[in-house]
Amino acid sequence: MIALNQFDLDLKSLFYPRIMLIENALKSYAIEAVLQDAKSENLDDIFEKSITDYRFLKKGSMAYHNSYSKRMALKVKINNVLINSYNHSSNDIVNHFFDSDKNIPAWAILESLTPGEFGNLYACSNINVKKYISNEILHLLTKFDEDGKFSFQY
C-alpha cells in the first residue's frame, strides 16, 4: 500500500507541472482572443460582444435555451469566484481592485476561474473567439476549422 501511494505521488509530481503550464498557456491564449474580439477589458462588454455563442443558434430551440442557460450560469460562477476571493482574501489582485473601488480587469477575473469554468467560458464564446484560438494561436489549418466547431468538439 505504501509503494502504491508513493507511485501515485511520483506520478502526480511528474505530470502536475506540465499540466499547469498547459493550463496557463491556454488561459492566456483564450484571454487574448476574448479581449481582442470584445475590444474591451470590461466584463459586461465581453459578455455582450464575445460570450455570445447562443446568438448563432435558432431562437427558441433547445440548443439556444441550453447555450443561453450555460452563459447565465457562467456569469453567476464568475461573480461567485470574485465574491469568494474577496471574502476569503484569497486573491490579492481581486482584493486590491475591490478595496480601491475600481473595475477588476478582465484578465484578473478570468485568471481566477477553475479549468472547468474556463472551459465553459470557451464553450460560450462566439465563433470569432473560437476560430481565433484554433487558427491563430494553435496554428490549425483553416480547412479543419471553417465553422469554428473543430476546436470545441470533445
JSON list of C-alpha atoms in Angstrom, two decimals:
[
{"chain": "A", "resi": 1, "resn": "MET", "atom": "CA", "xyz": [0.00, 0.00, 0.00]},
{"chain": "A", "resi": 2, "resn": "ILE", "atom": "CA", "xyz": [2.85, 2.41, 0.81]},
{"chain": "A", "resi": 3, "resn": "ALA", "atom": "CA", "xyz": [4.51, 1.64, -2.55]},
{"chain": "A", "resi": 4, "resn": "LEU", "atom": "CA", "xyz": [1.23, 2.39, -4.37]},
{"chain": "A", "resi": 5, "resn": "ASN", "atom": "CA", "xyz": [0.87, 5.68, -2.53]},
{"chain": "A", "resi": 6, "resn": "GLN", "atom": "CA", "xyz": [4.46, 6.63, -3.37]},
{"chain": "A", "resi": 7, "resn": "PHE", "atom": "CA", "xyz": [3.90, 5.71, -7.02]},
{"chain": "A", "resi": 8, "resn": "ASP", "atom": "CA", "xyz": [0.80, 7.95, -7.07]},
{"chain": "A", "resi": 9, "resn": "LEU", "atom": "CA", "xyz": [2.75, 10.86, -5.59]},
{"chain": "A", "resi": 10, "resn": "ASP", "atom": "CA", "xyz": [5.62, 10.37, -8.03]},
{"chain": "A", "resi": 11, "resn": "LEU", "atom": "CA", "xyz": [3.21, 10.25, -10.96]},
{"chain": "A", "resi": 12, "resn": "LYS", "atom": "CA", "xyz": [1.47, 13.44, -9.84]},
{"chain": "A", "resi": 13, "resn": "SER", "atom": "CA", "xyz": [4.77, 15.26, -9.36]},
{"chain": "A", "resi": 14, "resn": "LEU", "atom": "CA", "xyz": [5.81, 14.20, -12.85]},
{"chain": "A", "resi": 15, "resn": "PHE", "atom": "CA", "xyz": [2.69, 15.47, -14.65]},
{"chain": "A", "resi": 16, "resn": "TYR", "atom": "CA", "xyz": [1.36, 18.32, -12.50]},
{"chain": "A", "resi": 17, "resn": "PRO", "atom": "CA", "xyz": [3.92, 20.98, -13.53]},
{"chain": "A", "resi": 18, "resn": "ARG", "atom": "CA", "xyz": [3.37, 20.19, -17.21]},
{"chain": "A", "resi": 19, "resn": "ILE", "atom": "CA", "xyz": [-0.40, 20.26, -16.88]},
{"chain": "A", "resi": 20, "resn": "MET", "atom": "CA", "xyz": [-0.26, 23.61, -15.08]},
{"chain": "A", "resi": 21, "resn": "LEU", "atom": "CA", "xyz": [1.97, 25.00, -17.83]},
{"chain": "A", "resi": 22, "resn": "ILE", "atom": "CA", "xyz": [-0.53, 23.93, -20.49]},
{"chain": "A", "resi": 23, "resn": "GLU", "atom": "CA", "xyz": [-3.48, 25.27, -18.47]},
{"chain": "A", "resi": 24, "resn": "ASN", "atom": "CA", "xyz": [-1.83, 28.66, -18.00]},
{"chain": "A", "resi": 25, "resn": "ALA", "atom": "CA", "xyz": [-0.89, 28.88, -21.68]},
{"chain": "A", "resi": 26, "resn": "LEU", "atom": "CA", "xyz": [-4.41, 28.02, -22.83]},
{"chain": "A", "resi": 27, "resn": "LYS", "atom": "CA", "xyz": [-5.90, 30.55, -20.41]},
{"chain": "A", "resi": 28, "resn": "SER", "atom": "CA", "xyz": [-3.56, 33.24, -21.69]},
{"chain": "A", "resi": 29, "resn": "TYR", "atom": "CA", "xyz": [-4.40, 32.47, -25.32]},
{"chain": "A", "resi": 30, "resn": "ALA", "atom": "CA", "xyz": [-8.14, 32.43, -24.65]},
{"chain": "A", "resi": 31, "resn": "ILE", "atom": "CA", "xyz": [-8.00, 35.68, -22.68]},
{"chain": "A", "resi": 32, "resn": "GLU", "atom": "CA", "xyz": [-6.09, 37.28, -25.57]},
{"chain": "A", "resi": 33, "resn": "ALA", "atom": "CA", "xyz": [-8.74, 36.10, -28.05]},
{"chain": "A", "resi": 34, "resn": "VAL", "atom": "CA", "xyz": [-11.67, 37.31, -25.93]},
{"chain": "A", "resi": 35, "resn": "LEU", "atom": "CA", "xyz": [-10.10, 40.72, -25.25]},
{"chain": "A", "resi": 36, "resn": "GLN", "atom": "CA", "xyz": [-9.25, 41.19, -28.90]},
{"chain": "A", "resi": 37, "resn": "ASP", "atom": "CA", "xyz": [-12.75, 40.23, -30.02]},
{"chain": "A", "resi": 38, "resn": "ALA", "atom": "CA", "xyz": [-14.56, 42.39, -27.44]},
{"chain": "A", "resi": 39, "resn": "LYS", "atom": "CA", "xyz": [-12.12, 45.28, -27.84]},
{"chain": "A", "resi": 40, "resn": "SER", "atom": "CA", "xyz": [-12.67, 45.93, -24.14]},
{"chain": "A", "resi": 41, "resn": "GLU", "atom": "CA", "xyz": [-11.50, 44.74, -20.75]},
{"chain": "A", "resi": 42, "resn": "ASN", "atom": "CA", "xyz": [-14.87, 45.38, -19.17]},
{"chain": "A", "resi": 43, "resn": "LEU", "atom": "CA", "xyz": [-16.55, 42.09, -18.26]},
{"chain": "A", "resi": 44, "resn": "ASP", "atom": "CA", "xyz": [-20.01, 43.34, -19.23]},
{"chain": "A", "resi": 45, "resn": "ASP", "atom": "CA", "xyz": [-18.70, 44.32, -22.66]},
{"chain": "A", "resi": 46, "resn": "ILE", "atom": "CA", "xyz": [-17.03, 40.94, -23.03]},
{"chain": "A", "resi": 47, "resn": "PHE", "atom": "CA", "xyz": [-20.27, 39.14, -22.23]},
{"chain": "A", "resi": 48, "resn": "GLU", "atom": "CA", "xyz": [-22.21, 41.39, -24.63]},
{"chain": "A", "resi": 49, "resn": "LYS", "atom": "CA", "xyz": [-19.76, 41.09, -27.54]},
{"chain": "A", "resi": 50, "resn": "SER", "atom": "CA", "xyz": [-17.83, 37.83, -27.19]},
{"chain": "A", "resi": 51, "resn": "ILE", "atom": "CA", "xyz": [-19.63, 35.40, -24.88]},
{"chain": "A", "resi": 52, "resn": "THR", "atom": "CA", "xyz": [-22.46, 35.09, -27.37]},
{"chain": "A", "resi": 53, "resn": "ASP", "atom": "CA", "xyz": [-22.44, 31.56, -28.80]},
{"chain": "A", "resi": 54, "resn": "TYR", "atom": "CA", "xyz": [-26.20, 31.33, -28.23]},
{"chain": "A", "resi": 55, "resn": "ARG", "atom": "CA", "xyz": [-26.81, 34.06, -30.85]},
{"chain": "A", "resi": 56, "resn": "PHE", "atom": "CA", "xyz": [-25.74, 31.71, -33.61]},
{"chain": "A", "resi": 57, "resn": "LEU", "atom": "CA", "xyz": [-28.44, 29.23, -32.71]},
{"chain": "A", "resi": 58, "resn": "LYS", "atom": "CA", "xyz": [-32.11, 29.18, -33.68]},
{"chain": "A", "resi": 59, "resn": "LYS", "atom": "CA", "xyz": [-34.08, 31.25, -31.18]},
{"chain": "A", "resi": 60, "resn": "GLY", "atom": "CA", "xyz": [-36.49, 29.15, -29.16]},
{"chain": "A", "resi": 61, "resn": "SER", "atom": "CA", "xyz": [-34.65, 25.90, -29.88]},
{"chain": "A", "resi": 62, "resn": "MET", "atom": "CA", "xyz": [-33.42, 23.63, -27.11]},
{"chain": "A", "resi": 63, "resn": "ALA", "atom": "CA", "xyz": [-29.82, 24.31, -28.20]},
{"chain": "A", "resi": 64, "resn": "TYR", "atom": "CA", "xyz": [-30.43, 28.08, -27.87]},
{"chain": "A", "resi": 65, "resn": "HIS", "atom": "CA", "xyz": [-32.00, 27.60, -24.46]},
{"chain": "A", "resi": 66, "resn": "ASN", "atom": "CA", "xyz": [-29.15, 25.38, -23.24]},
{"chain": "A", "resi": 67, "resn": "SER", "atom": "CA", "xyz": [-26.47, 27.72, -24.56]},
{"chain": "A", "resi": 68, "resn": "TYR", "atom": "CA", "xyz": [-28.10, 30.80, -23.05]},
{"chain": "A", "resi": 69, "resn": "SER", "atom": "CA", "xyz": [-28.54, 29.00, -19.72]},
{"chain": "A", "resi": 70, "resn": "LYS", "atom": "CA", "xyz": [-24.87, 27.98, -19.74]},
{"chain": "A", "resi": 71, "resn": "ARG", "atom": "CA", "xyz": [-23.92, 31.62, -20.40]},
{"chain": "A", "resi": 72, "resn": "MET", "atom": "CA", "xyz": [-26.04, 32.88, -17.48]},
{"chain": "A", "resi": 73, "resn": "ALA", "atom": "CA", "xyz": [-24.63, 30.19, -15.18]},
{"chain": "A", "resi": 74, "resn": "LEU", "atom": "CA", "xyz": [-21.11, 31.24, -16.21]},
{"chain": "A", "resi": 75, "resn": "LYS", "atom": "CA", "xyz": [-21.83, 34.84, -15.24]},
{"chain": "A", "resi": 76, "resn": "VAL", "atom": "CA", "xyz": [-23.10, 33.68, -11.83]},
{"chain": "A", "resi": 77, "resn": "LYS", "atom": "CA", "xyz": [-19.99, 31.50, -11.34]},
{"chain": "A", "resi": 78, "resn": "ILE", "atom": "CA", "xyz": [-17.69, 34.38, -12.20]},
{"chain": "A", "resi": 79, "resn": "ASN", "atom": "CA", "xyz": [-19.44, 36.61, -9.68]},
{"chain": "A", "resi": 80, "resn": "ASN", "atom": "CA", "xyz": [-19.21, 33.84, -7.06]},
{"chain": "A", "resi": 81, "resn": "VAL", "atom": "CA", "xyz": [-15.49, 33.40, -7.73]},
{"chain": "A", "resi": 82, "resn": "LEU", "atom": "CA", "xyz": [-14.97, 37.13, -7.20]},
{"chain": "A", "resi": 83, "resn": "ILE", "atom": "CA", "xyz": [-17.08, 37.21, -4.03]},
{"chain": "A", "resi": 84, "resn": "ASN", "atom": "CA", "xyz": [-15.30, 34.16, -2.59]},
{"chain": "A", "resi": 85, "resn": "SER", "atom": "CA", "xyz": [-11.89, 35.58, -3.49]},
{"chain": "A", "resi": 86, "resn": "TYR", "atom": "CA", "xyz": [-12.76, 38.82, -1.75]},
{"chain": "A", "resi": 87, "resn": "ASN", "atom": "CA", "xyz": [-14.42, 37.27, 1.31]},
{"chain": "A", "resi": 88, "resn": "HIS", "atom": "CA", "xyz": [-11.57, 34.84, 1.90]},
{"chain": "A", "resi": 89, "resn": "SER", "atom": "CA", "xyz": [-8.76, 37.22, 0.90]},
{"chain": "A", "resi": 90, "resn": "SER", "atom": "CA", "xyz": [-7.51, 34.51, -1.41]},
{"chain": "A", "resi": 91, "resn": "ASN", "atom": "CA", "xyz": [-6.72, 36.71, -4.40]},
{"chain": "A", "resi": 92, "resn": "ASP", "atom": "CA", "xyz": [-4.64, 39.83, -3.76]},
{"chain": "A", "resi": 93, "resn": "ILE", "atom": "CA", "xyz": [-5.34, 41.25, -7.22]},
{"chain": "A", "resi": 94, "resn": "VAL", "atom": "CA", "xyz": [-9.12, 40.96, -6.84]},
{"chain": "A", "resi": 95, "resn": "ASN", "atom": "CA", "xyz": [-8.94, 42.38, -3.32]},
{"chain": "A", "resi": 96, "resn": "HIS", "atom": "CA", "xyz": [-6.86, 45.33, -4.48]},
{"chain": "A", "resi": 97, "resn": "PHE", "atom": "CA", "xyz": [-9.43, 46.37, -7.09]},
{"chain": "A", "resi": 98, "resn": "PHE", "atom": "CA", "xyz": [-12.40, 45.81, -4.78]},
{"chain": "A", "resi": 99, "resn": "ASP", "atom": "CA", "xyz": [-10.75, 47.80, -1.99]},
{"chain": "A", "resi": 100, "resn": "SER", "atom": "CA", "xyz": [-9.85, 50.60, -4.44]},
{"chain": "A", "resi": 101, "resn": "ASP", "atom": "CA", "xyz": [-13.45, 50.67, -5.73]},
{"chain": "A", "resi": 102, "resn": "LYS", "atom": "CA", "xyz": [-12.21, 50.11, -9.28]},
{"chain": "A", "resi": 103, "resn": "ASN", "atom": "CA", "xyz": [-13.32, 47.74, -12.01]},
{"chain": "A", "resi": 104, "resn": "ILE", "atom": "CA", "xyz": [-11.39, 44.50, -11.94]},
{"chain": "A", "resi": 105, "resn": "PRO", "atom": "CA", "xyz": [-9.57, 43.94, -15.25]},
{"chain": "A", "resi": 106, "resn": "ALA", "atom": "CA", "xyz": [-10.93, 41.04, -17.27]},
{"chain": "A", "resi": 107, "resn": "TRP", "atom": "CA", "xyz": [-7.58, 39.24, -17.22]},
{"chain": "A", "resi": 108, "resn": "ALA", "atom": "CA", "xyz": [-7.63, 39.20, -13.40]},
{"chain": "A", "resi": 109, "resn": "ILE", "atom": "CA", "xyz": [-11.17, 37.86, -13.35]},
{"chain": "A", "resi": 110, "resn": "LEU", "atom": "CA", "xyz": [-10.54, 35.20, -15.97]},
{"chain": "A", "resi": 111, "resn": "GLU", "atom": "CA", "xyz": [-7.31, 34.07, -14.32]},
{"chain": "A", "resi": 112, "resn": "SER", "atom": "CA", "xyz": [-9.36, 33.30, -11.20]},
{"chain": "A", "resi": 113, "resn": "LEU", "atom": "CA", "xyz": [-11.51, 30.70, -12.96]},
{"chain": "A", "resi": 114, "resn": "THR", "atom": "CA", "xyz": [-11.07, 26.98, -12.50]},
{"chain": "A", "resi": 115, "resn": "PRO", "atom": "CA", "xyz": [-10.31, 24.90, -15.60]},
{"chain": "A", "resi": 116, "resn": "GLY", "atom": "CA", "xyz": [-13.95, 23.75, -15.73]},
{"chain": "A", "resi": 117, "resn": "GLU", "atom": "CA", "xyz": [-15.29, 27.30, -15.54]},
{"chain": "A", "resi": 118, "resn": "PHE", "atom": "CA", "xyz": [-12.77, 28.35, -18.14]},
{"chain": "A", "resi": 119, "resn": "GLY", "atom": "CA", "xyz": [-13.98, 25.53, -20.39]},
{"chain": "A", "resi": 120, "resn": "ASN", "atom": "CA", "xyz": [-17.49, 26.93, -20.07]},
{"chain": "A", "resi": 121, "resn": "LEU", "atom": "CA", "xyz": [-16.21, 30.38, -20.98]},
{"chain": "A", "resi": 122, "resn": "TYR", "atom": "CA", "xyz": [-14.70, 28.91, -24.13]},
{"chain": "A", "resi": 123, "resn": "ALA", "atom": "CA", "xyz": [-17.88, 26.97, -24.96]},
{"chain": "A", "resi": 124, "resn": "CYS", "atom": "CA", "xyz": [-19.97, 30.14, -24.58]},
{"chain": "A", "resi": 125, "resn": "SER", "atom": "CA", "xyz": [-17.61, 32.25, -26.68]},
{"chain": "A", "resi": 126, "resn": "ASN", "atom": "CA", "xyz": [-18.65, 33.28, -30.15]},
{"chain": "A", "resi": 127, "resn": "ILE", "atom": "CA", "xyz": [-17.29, 31.71, -33.29]},
{"chain": "A", "resi": 128, "resn": "ASN", "atom": "CA", "xyz": [-14.75, 34.52, -33.83]},
{"chain": "A", "resi": 129, "resn": "VAL", "atom": "CA", "xyz": [-13.07, 33.78, -30.50]},
{"chain": "A", "resi": 130, "resn": "LYS", "atom": "CA", "xyz": [-13.02, 30.03, -31.15]},
{"chain": "A", "resi": 131, "resn": "LYS", "atom": "CA", "xyz": [-11.62, 30.45, -34.66]},
{"chain": "A", "resi": 132, "resn": "TYR", "atom": "CA", "xyz": [-9.00, 32.91, -33.43]},
{"chain": "A", "resi": 133, "resn": "ILE", "atom": "CA", "xyz": [-7.83, 30.42, -30.84]},
{"chain": "A", "resi": 134, "resn": "SER", "atom": "CA", "xyz": [-7.70, 27.50, -33.23]},
{"chain": "A", "resi": 135, "resn": "ASN", "atom": "CA", "xyz": [-6.41, 29.32, -36.31]},
{"chain": "A", "resi": 136, "resn": "GLU", "atom": "CA", "xyz": [-4.10, 31.99, -34.97]},
{"chain": "A", "resi": 137, "resn": "ILE", "atom": "CA", "xyz": [-2.94, 30.66, -31.65]},
{"chain": "A", "resi": 138, "resn": "LEU", "atom": "CA", "xyz": [-2.94, 26.91, -32.10]},
{"chain": "A", "resi": 139, "resn": "HIS", "atom": "CA", "xyz": [-1.97, 27.25, -35.79]},
{"chain": "A", "resi": 140, "resn": "LEU", "atom": "CA", "xyz": [-4.53, 24.77, -37.05]},
{"chain": "A", "resi": 141, "resn": "LEU", "atom": "CA", "xyz": [-5.20, 24.73, -40.75]},
{"chain": "A", "resi": 142, "resn": "THR", "atom": "CA", "xyz": [-8.28, 26.77, -41.62]},
{"chain": "A", "resi": 143, "resn": "LYS", "atom": "CA", "xyz": [-9.80, 23.97, -43.69]},
{"chain": "A", "resi": 144, "resn": "PHE", "atom": "CA", "xyz": [-10.14, 21.91, -40.50]},
{"chain": "A", "resi": 145, "resn": "ASP", "atom": "CA", "xyz": [-11.93, 24.70, -38.65]},
{"chain": "A", "resi": 146, "resn": "GLU", "atom": "CA", "xyz": [-14.00, 26.61, -41.19]},
{"chain": "A", "resi": 147, "resn": "ASP", "atom": "CA", "xyz": [-17.04, 26.78, -38.93]},
{"chain": "A", "resi": 148, "resn": "GLY", "atom": "CA", "xyz": [-15.16, 27.05, -35.64]},
{"chain": "A", "resi": 149, "resn": "LYS", "atom": "CA", "xyz": [-16.59, 23.79, -34.38]},
{"chain": "A", "resi": 150, "resn": "PHE", "atom": "CA", "xyz": [-13.48, 21.63, -34.64]},
{"chain": "A", "resi": 151, "resn": "SER", "atom": "CA", "xyz": [-11.96, 23.42, -31.70]},
{"chain": "A", "resi": 152, "resn": "PHE", "atom": "CA", "xyz": [-14.72, 22.60, -29.24]},
{"chain": "A", "resi": 153, "resn": "GLN", "atom": "CA", "xyz": [-15.81, 19.09, -30.14]},
{"chain": "A", "resi": 154, "resn": "TYR", "atom": "CA", "xyz": [-14.97, 16.55, -27.47]}
]
